[in-house]
Structures are given as C-alpha cells and as structure tokens.
Coordinates of C-alpha atoms and ligand atoms in Angstrom, one line a residue:
M9 CA 109.8 110.1 101.4
G10 CA 108.7 112.1 98.9
L11 CA 107.9 115.8 98.1
L12 CA 109.1 118.6 100.4
S13 CA 107.7 121.9 99.5
K14 CA 108.2 125.1 102.4
G15 CA 105.2 126.7 103.4
S16 CA 101.8 126.9 105.9
P17 CA 100.8 123.4 106.9
L18 CA 96.5 123.5 105.7
N19 CA 95.2 121.1 108.1
W20 CA 92.3 118.6 107.6
E21 CA 89.2 120.7 107.3
E22 CA 91.2 123.1 104.8
T23 CA 93.5 120.6 103.1
K24 CA 90.0 118.2 102.5
K25 CA 88.3 121.5 100.7
Y26 CA 91.2 121.6 98.2
A27 CA 90.9 118.1 97.8
D28 CA 89.4 118.0 94.5
H29 CA 91.2 121.4 93.5
V30 CA 94.8 119.6 94.0
R31 CA 93.7 116.3 92.2
K32 CA 91.9 118.1 88.7
H33 CA 95.0 120.0 89.2
G34 CA 97.3 116.9 89.4
I35 CA 95.3 114.9 86.2
V36 CA 96.1 118.0 84.1
Q37 CA 100.3 118.2 85.3
F38 CA 100.6 114.2 84.6
L39 CA 98.5 114.5 81.0
N40 CA 101.1 117.5 80.9
I41 CA 104.1 115.9 81.6
Y42 CA 102.8 112.4 79.6
N43 CA 102.2 114.6 76.1
K44 CA 105.4 116.7 76.5
V45 CA 107.5 112.6 76.8
K46 CA 105.1 109.7 76.0
E47 CA 107.7 109.3 72.4
R48 CA 111.2 109.8 74.0
Q49 CA 112.6 106.2 73.6
K50 CA 116.3 107.8 73.6
D51 CA 116.5 107.8 77.6
V52 CA 119.3 104.9 78.5
L53 CA 119.1 102.9 81.8
L54 CA 120.2 104.4 84.2
W55 CA 119.7 103.6 88.0
G56 CA 120.0 104.0 91.6
D57 CA 119.5 103.1 95.9
E58 CA 118.5 105.3 98.6
V59 CA 119.5 103.2 102.2
E60 CA 117.8 104.7 104.9
Y61 CA 120.3 105.4 107.9
M62 CA 118.8 105.7 112.0
L63 CA 121.0 107.7 114.6
I64 CA 121.8 105.9 117.6
E65 CA 123.7 106.1 120.8
M66 CA 125.3 103.7 123.0
D67 CA 125.4 104.6 126.5
E68 CA 127.6 102.1 127.4
K69 CA 127.3 102.8 131.6
N70 CA 124.4 102.5 131.9
G71 CA 123.8 100.0 128.5
K72 CA 121.0 101.5 127.1
V73 CA 120.9 102.4 123.2
R74 CA 118.9 105.3 122.9
L75 CA 117.1 107.5 118.7
V76 CA 119.4 110.3 118.5
L77 CA 117.1 113.0 117.4
N78 CA 119.8 115.4 116.0
G79 CA 118.9 113.8 112.3
G80 CA 117.6 117.3 111.3
E81 CA 121.3 118.9 112.3
V82 CA 123.5 116.1 110.9
L83 CA 121.5 116.4 107.1
E84 CA 122.5 120.0 107.0
T85 CA 125.9 119.8 108.1
L86 CA 126.5 116.4 105.6
Q87 CA 125.1 118.7 102.5
D88 CA 126.9 122.1 103.5
K89 CA 129.7 119.5 103.7
G90 CA 128.7 117.1 100.4
E91 CA 126.7 118.6 97.8
K92 CA 125.5 122.5 98.7
T93 CA 129.9 122.6 98.6
N94 CA 130.2 120.4 95.1
P95 CA 127.7 119.2 92.6
N96 CA 129.2 116.1 92.1
H97 CA 129.9 115.5 95.5
P98 CA 129.8 111.7 95.1
T99 CA 126.7 111.3 98.1
L100 CA 123.4 112.8 98.2
W101 CA 122.0 112.6 102.2
R102 CA 117.9 113.7 102.3
P103 CA 115.5 113.7 105.7
E104 CA 113.3 110.1 106.4
Y105 CA 110.2 110.5 108.8
G106 CA 111.9 109.9 112.1
S107 CA 113.8 112.5 113.7
Y108 CA 116.6 110.4 114.4
M109 CA 116.4 109.0 110.3
I110 CA 118.5 110.5 107.8
E111 CA 118.3 108.7 104.0
G112 CA 121.7 108.2 101.9
T113 CA 121.9 107.8 98.0
P114 CA 124.3 107.7 95.7
G115 CA 125.5 111.5 94.3
Q116 CA 124.7 110.8 90.5
P117 CA 123.2 107.4 89.4
Y118 CA 125.0 104.6 88.5
G119 CA 124.7 103.3 84.5
G120 CA 124.7 100.2 82.6
T121 CA 128.3 98.9 82.1
M122 CA 129.1 96.2 84.1
S123 CA 132.3 97.6 86.2
E124 CA 129.3 100.3 88.1
F125 CA 128.7 96.6 90.6
N126 CA 131.7 96.6 92.1
T127 CA 131.5 100.5 92.7
V128 CA 128.4 100.2 95.0
E129 CA 130.1 99.3 97.7
D130 CA 132.4 101.9 98.2
N131 CA 129.8 104.2 97.5
M132 CA 128.1 102.9 100.6
G133 CA 131.2 102.7 102.5
K134 CA 131.5 106.1 101.6
R135 CA 127.8 107.2 103.1
R136 CA 128.8 105.8 105.7
R137 CA 131.9 107.0 106.5
E138 CA 130.7 110.4 106.1
A139 CA 127.8 110.1 107.9
S140 CA 129.3 108.6 111.4
S141 CA 132.3 111.7 110.5
V142 CA 130.0 114.0 112.1
L143 CA 128.6 112.8 115.1
N144 CA 129.0 113.1 118.7
K145 CA 130.9 110.7 120.7
N146 CA 129.2 107.5 121.5
E147 CA 127.1 108.1 118.9
T148 CA 126.2 106.0 115.7
L149 CA 124.7 105.2 112.1
A150 CA 122.7 102.2 112.6
T151 CA 121.4 100.1 109.4
I152 CA 118.1 98.0 111.6
T153 CA 115.0 98.4 109.8
S154 CA 113.2 98.7 112.6
F155 CA 114.8 99.6 116.6
P156 CA 113.7 97.2 118.6
R157 CA 111.7 99.1 121.3
L158 CA 110.7 101.4 119.7
G159 CA 107.6 103.4 122.3
C160 CA 109.2 101.6 124.9
P161 CA 109.9 104.5 127.9
G162 CA 113.2 106.9 127.3
F163 CA 113.7 104.9 123.8
T164 CA 114.8 109.0 122.9
Q165 CA 118.0 111.1 123.6
P166 CA 116.8 113.7 124.5
E167 CA 114.2 112.7 125.7
Y168 CA 110.7 113.2 125.9
K169 CA 107.1 112.0 127.0
P170 CA 104.6 111.0 124.6
T171 CA 101.6 112.8 124.8
P172 CA 98.2 111.9 124.6
V173 CA 96.5 114.0 125.9
E174 CA 97.5 117.1 125.3
K175 CA 97.8 118.7 121.8
G176 CA 99.7 117.1 119.5
V177 CA 99.8 115.1 115.9
S178 CA 100.3 111.5 116.8
K179 CA 98.4 111.4 120.3
S180 CA 100.2 108.2 120.2
L181 CA 100.6 106.3 124.2
F182 CA 103.8 106.1 123.3
F183 CA 105.5 108.3 120.3
P184 CA 106.8 112.0 121.4
D185 CA 106.4 114.0 118.9
E186 CA 109.6 115.1 119.0
A187 CA 110.8 112.0 116.9
I188 CA 108.8 112.8 113.9
N189 CA 111.0 115.0 111.9
R190 CA 110.5 118.3 112.6
H191 CA 110.2 119.8 108.5
P192 CA 105.9 120.8 109.3
R193 CA 105.3 117.4 106.3
F194 CA 106.2 114.5 108.3
S195 CA 103.9 116.1 111.5
T196 CA 101.4 117.8 108.5
L197 CA 100.2 113.4 107.5
T198 CA 100.7 112.7 110.6
R199 CA 97.9 114.0 112.1
N200 CA 96.2 114.5 108.9
I201 CA 96.2 111.0 108.5
R202 CA 95.1 110.7 112.2
H203 CA 92.1 113.5 111.7
R204 CA 91.1 112.1 108.2
R205 CA 91.2 108.7 109.5
G206 CA 88.8 109.9 112.6
E207 CA 90.5 108.1 115.4
K208 CA 94.0 107.2 115.4
V209 CA 96.2 104.2 113.5
V210 CA 95.5 101.0 115.2
I211 CA 98.4 98.9 114.6
N212 CA 98.3 95.1 116.0
V213 CA 101.1 92.8 115.5
P214 CA 100.7 89.9 116.4
I215 CA 103.7 88.4 119.4
F216 CA 106.3 85.7 119.6
K217 CA 104.5 84.0 122.3
D218 CA 107.2 81.9 124.2
K219 CA 106.9 79.2 127.2
C220 CA 107.0 82.6 129.4
T221 CA 104.6 84.7 126.9
P222 CA 101.6 85.3 129.5
S223 CA 99.2 83.7 127.6
P224 CA 96.0 85.6 126.8
F225 CA 98.9 88.2 125.8
V226 CA 97.2 91.9 127.0
E227 CA 98.6 94.8 128.1
K228 CA 96.8 97.8 130.5
F229 CA 98.1 101.1 129.0
P230 CA 97.2 103.9 133.1
E231 CA 97.6 107.1 130.2
D232 CA 94.6 105.6 128.0
D233 CA 90.9 107.2 127.6
G234 CA 90.1 104.1 127.1
E235 CA 90.0 104.0 123.0
A236 CA 93.7 101.9 123.3
A237 CA 91.3 99.9 124.6
R238 CA 89.2 98.9 122.8
A239 CA 92.2 99.1 119.4
A240 CA 94.4 97.4 121.2
L241 CA 93.6 92.8 120.6
P242 CA 94.2 90.4 122.8
D243 CA 97.7 88.3 122.0
H244 CA 99.1 91.7 119.5
I245 CA 102.1 93.8 120.6
Y246 CA 99.2 97.3 119.7
M247 CA 100.9 100.7 118.5
D248 CA 98.9 103.6 117.8
A249 CA 101.2 105.9 115.7
M250 CA 102.4 106.8 112.3
G251 CA 105.9 106.9 113.3
F252 CA 105.9 103.4 115.0
G253 CA 105.8 102.1 110.4
M254 CA 107.1 105.2 108.5
G255 CA 109.9 105.8 111.3
N256 CA 112.0 102.3 109.9
C257 CA 113.8 101.7 107.1
C258 CA 114.8 100.4 103.7
L259 CA 116.7 99.5 100.6
Q260 CA 114.8 100.8 97.4
V261 CA 116.1 100.3 93.9
T262 CA 114.7 103.2 91.0
F263 CA 115.4 102.3 87.3
Q264 CA 114.5 105.2 84.4
A265 CA 113.7 103.2 81.7
C266 CA 114.4 103.7 78.2
S267 CA 111.0 104.6 77.2
I268 CA 107.9 104.5 78.9
E269 CA 107.0 101.0 77.3
E270 CA 109.7 99.8 78.8
A271 CA 109.7 101.3 82.0
R272 CA 105.9 99.6 82.7
Y273 CA 106.9 96.6 81.4
L274 CA 109.6 96.3 84.5
Y275 CA 106.8 97.9 87.1
D276 CA 105.3 94.6 86.4
Q277 CA 108.0 91.8 86.2
L278 CA 109.6 93.4 89.2
A279 CA 106.3 93.1 91.0
T280 CA 105.8 89.6 91.5
F281 CA 109.6 89.6 92.9
C282 CA 108.4 92.3 96.1
P283 CA 107.5 89.0 97.7
I284 CA 110.5 87.2 97.2
M285 CA 112.8 89.7 97.9
M286 CA 110.6 91.4 101.1
A287 CA 110.9 87.5 102.1
L288 CA 115.0 87.5 101.6
S289 CA 115.6 90.4 103.2
A290 CA 113.0 90.3 106.3
A291 CA 114.7 92.2 109.1
S292 CA 111.8 93.8 111.5
P293 CA 111.4 91.1 114.1
F294 CA 110.8 92.8 117.4
Y295 CA 108.0 96.1 118.0
R296 CA 108.0 97.9 121.4
G297 CA 110.6 96.3 123.2
Y298 CA 108.1 92.8 122.4
V299 CA 109.3 89.4 120.1
S300 CA 106.5 89.4 117.4
D301 CA 105.5 86.7 115.5
I302 CA 106.6 88.5 112.1
D303 CA 109.1 88.8 110.5
C304 CA 109.3 92.3 108.1
R305 CA 106.9 96.0 108.4
W306 CA 105.6 96.3 105.7
G307 CA 102.3 95.3 107.3
V308 CA 103.2 98.3 110.7
I309 CA 103.8 100.9 107.5
S310 CA 100.7 99.7 106.3
A311 CA 98.8 100.4 108.9
S312 CA 101.0 103.2 110.6
V313 CA 99.2 105.0 107.9
D314 CA 95.4 103.5 107.6
D315 CA 94.0 107.0 106.9
R316 CA 90.9 105.6 106.1
T317 CA 87.8 106.4 107.6
G318 CA 85.5 103.5 109.5
E319 CA 83.7 103.7 105.7
E320 CA 85.9 103.3 103.7
R321 CA 86.8 100.1 105.3
G322 CA 83.6 98.8 104.9
L323 CA 82.7 98.8 109.0
E324 CA 79.5 101.1 107.9
P325 CA 77.8 102.3 105.0
L326 CA 79.2 104.8 102.5
K327 CA 77.4 108.0 103.6
T328 CA 80.2 110.5 103.0
N329 CA 82.7 109.3 101.9
K330 CA 83.1 108.3 98.0
F331 CA 84.3 104.9 97.9
R332 CA 84.8 101.7 99.3
I333 CA 88.8 101.3 99.7
L334 CA 90.6 97.3 100.1
K335 CA 93.9 98.8 101.2
S336 CA 95.8 101.3 103.1
R337 CA 98.1 103.7 100.7
Y338 CA 100.8 101.9 101.5
D339 CA 99.9 97.9 100.7
S340 CA 100.8 96.4 97.8
I341 CA 100.6 97.2 93.4
D342 CA 96.2 97.1 92.3
S343 CA 97.2 96.3 88.9
Y344 CA 100.0 95.9 86.1
L345 CA 100.7 98.3 84.0
S346 CA 102.1 97.3 81.3
S347 CA 99.6 95.4 77.6
C348 CA 100.5 92.0 79.0
G349 CA 100.0 92.1 82.6
D350 CA 96.1 92.6 81.3
R351 CA 94.9 89.1 81.4
Y352 CA 96.1 89.0 85.2
N353 CA 94.5 92.2 86.3
D354 CA 92.4 89.7 88.8
I355 CA 91.7 92.1 92.2
D356 CA 88.9 94.2 92.7
L357 CA 90.3 97.9 91.4
T358 CA 88.7 100.7 92.9
I359 CA 89.6 103.6 90.6
D360 CA 88.0 107.5 90.4
E361 CA 85.8 106.9 87.1
E362 CA 85.1 110.7 86.0
I363 CA 89.2 111.3 86.3
N364 CA 89.5 107.3 84.2
K365 CA 87.6 109.7 82.0
Q366 CA 88.8 112.5 81.7
L367 CA 93.0 110.3 81.2
L368 CA 90.7 108.6 78.6
D369 CA 89.5 111.6 76.6
A370 CA 92.8 112.8 76.3
G371 CA 94.3 110.1 75.0
I372 CA 95.2 108.2 77.6
D373 CA 95.1 104.2 77.4
K374 CA 93.0 102.0 79.9
L375 CA 95.8 100.5 81.9
L376 CA 97.8 103.3 82.5
A377 CA 94.6 105.0 82.9
Q378 CA 93.1 102.7 85.2
H379 CA 95.9 103.1 87.5
I380 CA 96.1 106.6 87.9
A381 CA 92.5 107.2 88.5
H382 CA 93.2 104.5 91.3
L383 CA 95.6 106.3 93.0
F384 CA 93.4 109.2 93.0
I385 CA 91.0 107.8 95.0
R386 CA 92.4 109.0 97.2
D387 CA 92.4 112.6 99.2
P388 CA 95.9 114.5 99.6
L389 CA 96.8 114.5 103.1
S390 CA 99.6 117.4 103.4
L391 CA 99.3 121.0 101.3
F392 CA 100.9 124.1 101.8
E393 CA 98.6 127.9 101.5
E394 CA 101.4 129.1 98.8
K395 CA 101.4 125.6 96.9
I396 CA 97.8 125.3 96.2
Y397 CA 97.8 127.7 93.0
L398 CA 100.7 126.5 90.3
D399 CA 101.5 126.6 87.3
D400 CA 100.6 122.6 85.6
E401 CA 102.2 123.8 82.7
N402 CA 105.7 123.5 84.8
E403 CA 104.7 122.3 88.0
S404 CA 103.7 118.8 89.3
D405 CA 103.7 119.4 92.7
H406 CA 99.9 118.4 92.8
F407 CA 100.0 115.0 91.0
E408 CA 103.6 114.5 93.9
N409 CA 101.4 115.3 96.5
L410 CA 99.1 112.1 95.4
Q411 CA 101.3 110.3 93.9
S412 CA 103.7 110.6 96.5
T413 CA 101.8 109.0 100.0
N414 CA 100.8 106.3 97.3
W415 CA 103.7 104.0 99.2
Q416 CA 102.7 101.4 96.9
T417 CA 105.2 98.5 97.0
M418 CA 106.2 99.8 92.9
R419 CA 106.7 103.0 92.0
F420 CA 106.0 103.5 88.4
K421 CA 107.2 107.8 88.1
P422 CA 106.9 110.1 85.1
P423 CA 109.3 112.5 84.5
P424 CA 109.3 115.6 86.7
P425 CA 108.9 118.7 84.1
N426 CA 111.5 120.2 82.0
S427 CA 114.2 118.1 83.6
D428 CA 116.2 114.8 81.3
I429 CA 114.4 112.3 83.8
G430 CA 113.0 109.3 82.4
W431 CA 110.1 106.9 83.1
R432 CA 111.2 105.2 85.6
V433 CA 110.9 102.7 88.3
E434 CA 110.9 102.1 91.7
F435 CA 111.1 98.5 94.1
R436 CA 110.1 99.0 97.3
P437 CA 109.5 96.1 99.9
M438 CA 114.1 95.5 100.5
E439 CA 114.7 96.5 104.4
V440 CA 118.0 96.8 104.6
Q441 CA 120.5 95.2 106.1
L442 CA 123.4 95.6 108.1
T443 CA 125.8 95.6 106.6
D444 CA 127.1 97.3 103.4
F445 CA 127.6 94.4 101.3
E446 CA 124.5 92.9 101.8
N447 CA 122.8 95.3 101.4
S448 CA 124.9 96.1 97.6
A449 CA 123.8 92.3 97.3
F450 CA 121.0 93.0 97.3
V451 CA 120.7 95.8 95.3
V452 CA 123.7 94.1 92.4
F453 CA 120.8 90.5 92.4
I454 CA 117.8 93.3 91.7
V455 CA 119.5 95.6 89.2
L456 CA 120.7 92.2 87.2
L457 CA 117.6 90.8 87.5
T458 CA 116.7 93.6 85.8
R459 CA 119.1 93.1 83.3
V460 CA 118.7 89.9 82.1
I461 CA 114.6 90.0 81.6
L462 CA 115.0 92.9 80.3
S463 CA 117.7 90.7 77.4
Y464 CA 115.8 87.3 77.8
K465 CA 111.7 89.2 77.6
L466 CA 111.2 87.2 80.2
D467 CA 107.6 86.9 81.3
F468 CA 107.3 86.4 85.9
L469 CA 104.2 87.4 85.7
I470 CA 100.6 85.5 87.5
P471 CA 97.6 87.5 89.1
L472 CA 98.4 89.7 90.5
S473 CA 96.1 88.4 93.4
K474 CA 98.7 85.9 93.9
V475 CA 101.1 88.1 93.9
D476 CA 99.1 90.0 96.8
E477 CA 99.0 86.5 99.1
N478 CA 102.5 85.9 98.6
M479 CA 102.9 89.1 100.1
K480 CA 101.3 88.0 103.5
V481 CA 103.3 85.1 103.4
A482 CA 106.8 86.3 102.6
Q483 CA 105.8 88.6 105.9
K484 CA 105.5 85.7 108.4
R485 CA 107.9 84.2 110.4
N486 CA 110.5 82.3 109.0
A487 CA 109.2 82.8 105.4
V488 CA 111.8 81.9 104.2
Q489 CA 112.1 78.6 105.1
E490 CA 108.5 77.5 104.8
G491 CA 107.7 79.9 103.5
M492 CA 105.5 78.5 99.9
F493 CA 105.2 81.2 97.6
Y494 CA 103.3 81.2 94.0
F495 CA 105.9 82.0 91.1
R496 CA 105.4 81.0 87.2
K497 CA 106.4 78.0 85.5
D498 CA 108.1 78.8 82.4
I499 CA 109.4 82.4 82.0
Y500 CA 110.9 82.1 78.3
K501 CA 107.1 81.6 77.1
G502 CA 107.1 85.5 77.1
C503 CA 103.7 87.1 76.3
N504 CA 102.3 87.1 73.0
P505 CA 100.1 90.5 72.4
A506 CA 98.7 89.2 70.2
L507 CA 96.4 87.2 72.9
D508 CA 95.7 89.9 75.5
G509 CA 92.4 89.0 76.0
S510 CA 92.0 87.3 73.7
S511 CA 92.3 83.8 75.1
S512 CA 89.7 82.9 78.0
A513 CA 92.9 79.9 78.9
A514 CA 94.9 83.3 79.7
Q515 CA 93.0 84.8 81.1
N516 CA 91.9 82.6 83.5
G517 CA 95.8 82.2 84.1
L518 CA 95.8 78.7 82.2
D519 CA 98.7 77.8 80.0
S520 CA 98.3 76.7 77.1
E521 CA 97.6 72.3 78.2
G522 CA 95.2 73.7 81.0
D523 CA 97.2 74.0 83.8
N524 CA 98.6 76.9 85.6
E525 CA 101.4 78.2 84.7
Y526 CA 102.3 79.5 88.5
T527 CA 102.8 77.7 91.1
L528 CA 103.6 76.8 94.9
M529 CA 107.8 76.9 95.2
S530 CA 109.1 77.5 97.7
I531 CA 112.4 80.7 97.9
D532 CA 115.0 78.3 97.7
T533 CA 113.6 76.8 94.6
I534 CA 112.3 80.8 92.8
I535 CA 116.2 81.3 93.8
N536 CA 118.6 78.5 93.3
G537 CA 116.3 75.9 91.2
K538 CA 114.9 72.8 91.5
E539 CA 115.6 69.7 88.9
G540 CA 112.4 70.0 86.9
I541 CA 110.4 72.0 89.2
F542 CA 111.9 76.1 87.9
Q543 CA 115.4 76.9 86.7
G544 CA 116.0 79.3 89.9
L545 CA 117.1 83.1 89.5
I546 CA 120.7 82.4 90.5
P547 CA 121.6 80.1 87.8
I548 CA 119.6 82.0 84.9
L549 CA 121.8 85.1 86.1
N550 CA 125.3 83.0 87.0
C551 CA 124.4 82.4 82.8
Y552 CA 124.2 86.5 81.6
L553 CA 127.1 86.6 83.4
E554 CA 128.9 83.8 81.6
N555 CA 128.4 85.3 78.6
M556 CA 129.5 88.8 79.7
E557 CA 133.1 89.8 79.5
V558 CA 132.9 91.4 83.0
D559 CA 136.6 91.8 84.2
V560 CA 137.4 90.2 87.3
D561 CA 137.2 92.0 90.1
T562 CA 133.5 92.9 89.6
R563 CA 133.3 89.8 89.0
C564 CA 134.2 87.8 91.7
T565 CA 132.3 91.0 93.8
I566 CA 128.6 89.9 91.4
L567 CA 129.8 86.6 92.2
N568 CA 130.0 87.5 96.2
Y569 CA 126.8 88.9 96.2
L570 CA 125.3 86.0 94.3
K571 CA 126.5 83.9 96.6
L572 CA 124.8 85.5 99.7
I573 CA 121.6 85.8 98.0
K574 CA 121.4 82.1 97.5
R575 CA 123.0 80.8 100.9
R576 CA 120.1 82.9 102.6
A577 CA 117.5 81.6 100.1
S578 CA 119.2 78.3 101.1
G579 CA 118.8 78.1 104.6
E580 CA 122.4 78.3 105.3
L581 CA 122.5 81.6 105.9
M582 CA 120.5 83.5 108.2
T583 CA 118.2 86.6 107.1
M584 CA 119.1 89.5 109.6
A585 CA 115.1 88.2 111.3
K586 CA 116.5 85.2 112.8
W587 CA 119.5 86.5 113.6
M588 CA 118.1 88.6 115.3
R589 CA 116.0 86.2 117.0
E590 CA 118.6 83.8 118.0
F591 CA 120.4 86.5 119.5
V592 CA 117.3 88.0 122.5
D593 CA 116.8 83.6 123.0
K594 CA 120.3 83.5 123.7
H595 CA 120.7 86.6 125.4
P596 CA 121.3 85.5 129.7
Q597 CA 118.4 88.7 130.1
Y598 CA 116.0 87.0 128.3
K599 CA 113.4 85.1 130.3
Q600 CA 111.5 84.0 127.2
D601 CA 108.7 85.7 128.0
S602 CA 109.0 87.9 124.8
V603 CA 110.0 91.0 126.3
I604 CA 113.4 92.8 125.2
T605 CA 115.0 94.3 128.1
D606 CA 117.0 97.4 128.1
R607 CA 120.0 95.7 128.3
I608 CA 119.6 92.7 125.3
N609 CA 118.6 95.9 123.0
Y610 CA 122.0 97.3 124.3
D611 CA 124.2 94.5 123.7
L612 CA 122.0 93.0 120.8
L613 CA 122.0 96.7 118.4
R614 CA 126.1 96.6 120.0
K615 CA 126.9 93.6 118.2
C616 CA 124.9 95.1 115.3
D617 CA 127.6 98.1 115.0
S618 CA 130.6 96.0 115.3
I619 CA 129.1 93.6 112.9
T620 CA 128.9 96.4 110.1
K621 CA 132.1 98.1 111.1
G622 CA 133.5 95.3 110.7
E623 CA 135.1 94.8 114.1
E624 CA 132.9 91.4 114.1
R625 CA 132.8 88.8 111.9
C626 CA 129.6 87.2 110.9
P627 CA 129.4 83.4 109.6
E628 CA 126.2 82.7 110.4
L629 CA 125.1 85.7 109.4
I630 CA 126.9 86.4 106.5
G631 CA 129.5 83.8 105.6
D632 CA 132.6 84.5 104.1
P633 CA 132.8 86.3 101.3
V634 CA 137.0 86.2 99.8
N635 CA 137.7 89.9 99.3
R636 CA 135.0 91.4 101.8
G637 CA 136.4 94.8 102.3
K638 CA 138.9 94.9 100.4
Ligands
LIG956 N1 110.7 103.9 105.0 C1 109.9 102.9 104.2 C2 109.7 101.0 104.6 O1 110.9 101.3 105.1 C3 109.7 103.9 102.8 C4 110.2 105.3 103.0 C5 110.3 106.1 102.1 O2 109.7 106.3 100.7 O3 111.0 107.0 101.0 O4 109.0 100.7 103.7
MG957 MG1 112.7 107.4 101.7

C-alpha cells in the first residue's frame, strides 16, 4: 500500500506543521527526478501484477471462520525464505493494511514476449503454495475481496475487542486496532485521518432489502457515544474505520512504458477501462455481516480514508482550510495526462495554484503540472521524525508521501531516483478473484489490451465526467448485466494532436457529424461486440493474436483467459459477487433477512477455499477451461 519508512511517527498536530515543508520538498524531489529522466526512451515494456491475500482460519468444530492476525510473522518468514536468501527468488512479499493480509508479486517483472503470458498463473500458483506452506494447520490463504463478517464480534484470531472509548487509533465500535498491520505507517495513517477529519470516518453502504429484512433497517449500537447514531443512515450498513476499506483485497497491474509520453497515453486510455474492469471483477457484496446492495469495494474504501474536513467537503464555509475538495483521497482520477486527453478533461480540478506555478516555471507542461498540483492539495498523513529533512537530489520520500496516499483508479509513477526503472502506470480498480486462473485471466486481458492500444494506436477516451458516471454504475449490484456504460464509438479515429483544444465540437465530445463520440453500452457489447454498435474488445484482441506469433500452448492459455472474460461479460458465467449472493441465498440457515451468520460465512469460505485449491469445480463461476491446472 505504499511507502514504508521506519522510525517514530508524528501525531497529526506535529505532521500538520510540516505539511508545507513536505509539499515543498516533494515538488523539488519530483522536479529532480523529472529533469533527470524526462527524455528517457530506451525503457522496455515491462509489467507485473499484485495480488492481496487474507489469512483465514477454518474452525470446523465451531463452524466459524476468522481472520488470523499473524500477517507480520508470515511475511517475515516468507521474506527470509525468499528474497533475503535469493535475490532472484520468483516471488516478492509485502505488507498490507490488515494484520491478516499479505501482498504477493512476481520476483521479476514480466517482459514483452507473448510466451510470458503462459507463466503468470504458474507464478501466482507458486506464491499461493509458498505462502500456504508456512501457515498453521486449519489456516488458509484466501483471495476474497471483502471478508463477509469483517467487524462482527469475534471475527479475528486471536480475538480482540474493539476499543471505542479508550485510547486507540480507530476508536471503532467494530474493528479492533489489533487487526491493523503493526508497522507504524498503518496505525499512523488511521489515527491521522481521523484527527484531520475531526471525527471517525463514516461508511454507509445500502443494505440489500430481502423479504424479511426489517424496514426501515436501523441498528442500535450499545457502546456508541452518539457519533454512530448521528452518522449511520437508515437502510444502510454503517462502518466507522479505515480497516473496513483498506482491509479489503484487490488485484493490480503495473506497466512500465517505453517513455513518459507512452506512460501518459496509457494512463489515459486505461482510465476509461477502470469502471468496466471493476464491474467485471465485482467480488464484494457483503459488509459487516450483512448482504449489501453493492457488488464492489470501491466506495467503501473511498469513505474509509476520507480525511476531508467538513469545510473541505462543503458542509461549512471555508475558514481554516484552503480548498473545497470534491473527492476522497481514494477515488477515480480527475484529469487525463496526454495531449489527446486534454479536450476530455471536464472535471472541476482543484489545484494548488502556487505549486502549479512552481511546476510550470520549472518547464513542466500544463497537464502534468495540474496533475501534480491536484495531488498536492492533500496534506501528508504520516511523517516520521527521522525523515523530515532529506536529500532532495537522491531521495523522493516527500513526493512519495503524497503520491502514495492519493489512491486513485490509475497511478502515474515517475521512476525512483537513481534507478533504472522507467515511467510506470498502475491499474488499480480490479477486485481479486478466487482462483489463480481467474486472476491471471483478468491480468492477461488488461495487459493484452495495452498491447493492442499501443500497436493499433487506439483511442478510447470519453469526457472524464462520463468515466466518473461509469464508476458509480459499476459498483451497483449486478452492473455487469444491468449497467449501461458510456463508451467511445469509434476507437480507430485516434487523436489528432493538431485538433487538440481547437475544435469546439471536439471539446463538447462531439464527432464531426455532431453526434456524441460516445454512447451507452452494456458490458457485453463493450467486451463481446454488437453488430452496428461496437466491434468488441475480445474480437479486437483475437485479431491481434491471429497476427502474432504465439506458441500453441500459450495461445491455448490466452484463449482460455479470454473465454472467461467473454463469458463473464455475457452473463453466461457469474461474477464472484453474484455467485456469493446465490450461495448465501440458498444456504439453509439464511433467513432472507440480509444477515450472514457465522455458519453461512464458514460454509461460504469453505466452499471458496476448495474452489481456490481446485478440489472442487465451479462451472457457473469459472466455466470448464480445458487445460486448467496443467
Ligand atoms: N487494498 C486496496 C484496494 O483494495 C489497495 C491498497 C494498495 O494500494 O495496495 O484497492
Ligand atoms: Mg496493495
């Protein structure tokens, strides 16, 4: 989840005093990097995936499943046996927010050859086996996006009670601080977000109203001092801690581009796919023991780290704060970065004018300057006493401090100082799937898409406000089948830099006939195509594959992946969210009251585990890939 510094974390009051210092030096650090590497062209296309995992314990005797809070030890063991013993070890392990989470990536990035697509699933398998081998009996490694009973009494092993009144970092009614990673970065972020905001974070997720769900659905919280009663909305599942969001798992892909221009182009193009891929990967329908009416984690995480004050959120006139800020730090991107994207930048962009000017004066172009000046409207949230005064030529911690706590759908990543890493972009919206096969399918699909975009110079841009509307639709229950998404009609027209900003039709998002360049499409149409409307991404990828030299085995693997995506999009296969909903609905103990009991949770996760391990097939979710698990 970003930069890990060691040392003594400052509290919010102290951190605040250094906010301008961190921003000022962050910008200097960015400029130093930029000036050193802006011209670099030699980089090659590299990429890698990140999978986040939960450690869970299956207590068969009591019919309970719990999150095991030993991620710290597991991580240490994995690193000791892995990267610390052998620098070429095939896997890398990193901490994540929950003390029940770990994150795994391949040891080396993948390169540009097609045959590497055939190694992704193997590597994910290695990671899973490696991590599983150091777990205790009855423990297992789960790739589920949100733990259905996160925050319910006794959801952790060992069990801890939340501490809403005593000193603590979350002060949650539900989520004990022990479930937060012990590295001080995570608790500091948690506490400082709460202090900066001036109250606990507020997460309200609409409840799924089943036949017997009380209406209105209103909960009582015995330990509440009044804050929850004020914050909780009727007919919503209320949550009050960062862990409810950042304690969820996802699947991310990072690309290294050949140059900064290519990185900016990819950043923009991929941004339009964030809502589509999120809806397709939807895997998180349950929160705090209830069935919700959403299928994706996005809005939950967004609210879970929303450190904006009332003034910044527009609830009160601006007095002590500088800006009215429209979105949480975890949210969708607010501006495109490539020159072709400029005319589709139609979202109100709050920027720090001084920083913007400083960047422009230093020779940064308007689009990149405003992007950075927008990220830098935020305050640093965690700062270590030993890391205040830095060598701006050779360090980038202050830049990374703000960069890594702007958790957006896409992230544009300058190279670290003095490294041979190039300009990168990170694709962040996808939810993690049960099996390595599915996770590989999503990863390979998005990587292939970037190949096609770059080779054919495709253009998927639509006004950014429409991408935001798509993000809202994408999270709704069953969006894959019911949602309609704005999508570009003609992706071959490409962008004509000569026209940039000059044509008023283009600025309105109109094509030369005066029609909108985009229209509403279903995910099925976008992925599989529909006569007369859109060719479909899978047909485009197939066409690309036909023209590429690919060995038979790799081709077969890729086709299996594409088939999964194709059938998820058409509704022939269920999303994980839908599949989980059906499992709960059919469970003998389910009372149509939106409640996920311990027993239901246990049976669900038991089933998930055996599908993950390949002990059980699940054709309605995964189909029947021909050579899966070869
Ligand atoms: N777990 C977060 C998510 O589900 C992402 C954290 C990270 O940036 O690695 O989006
Ligand atoms: Mg992560």
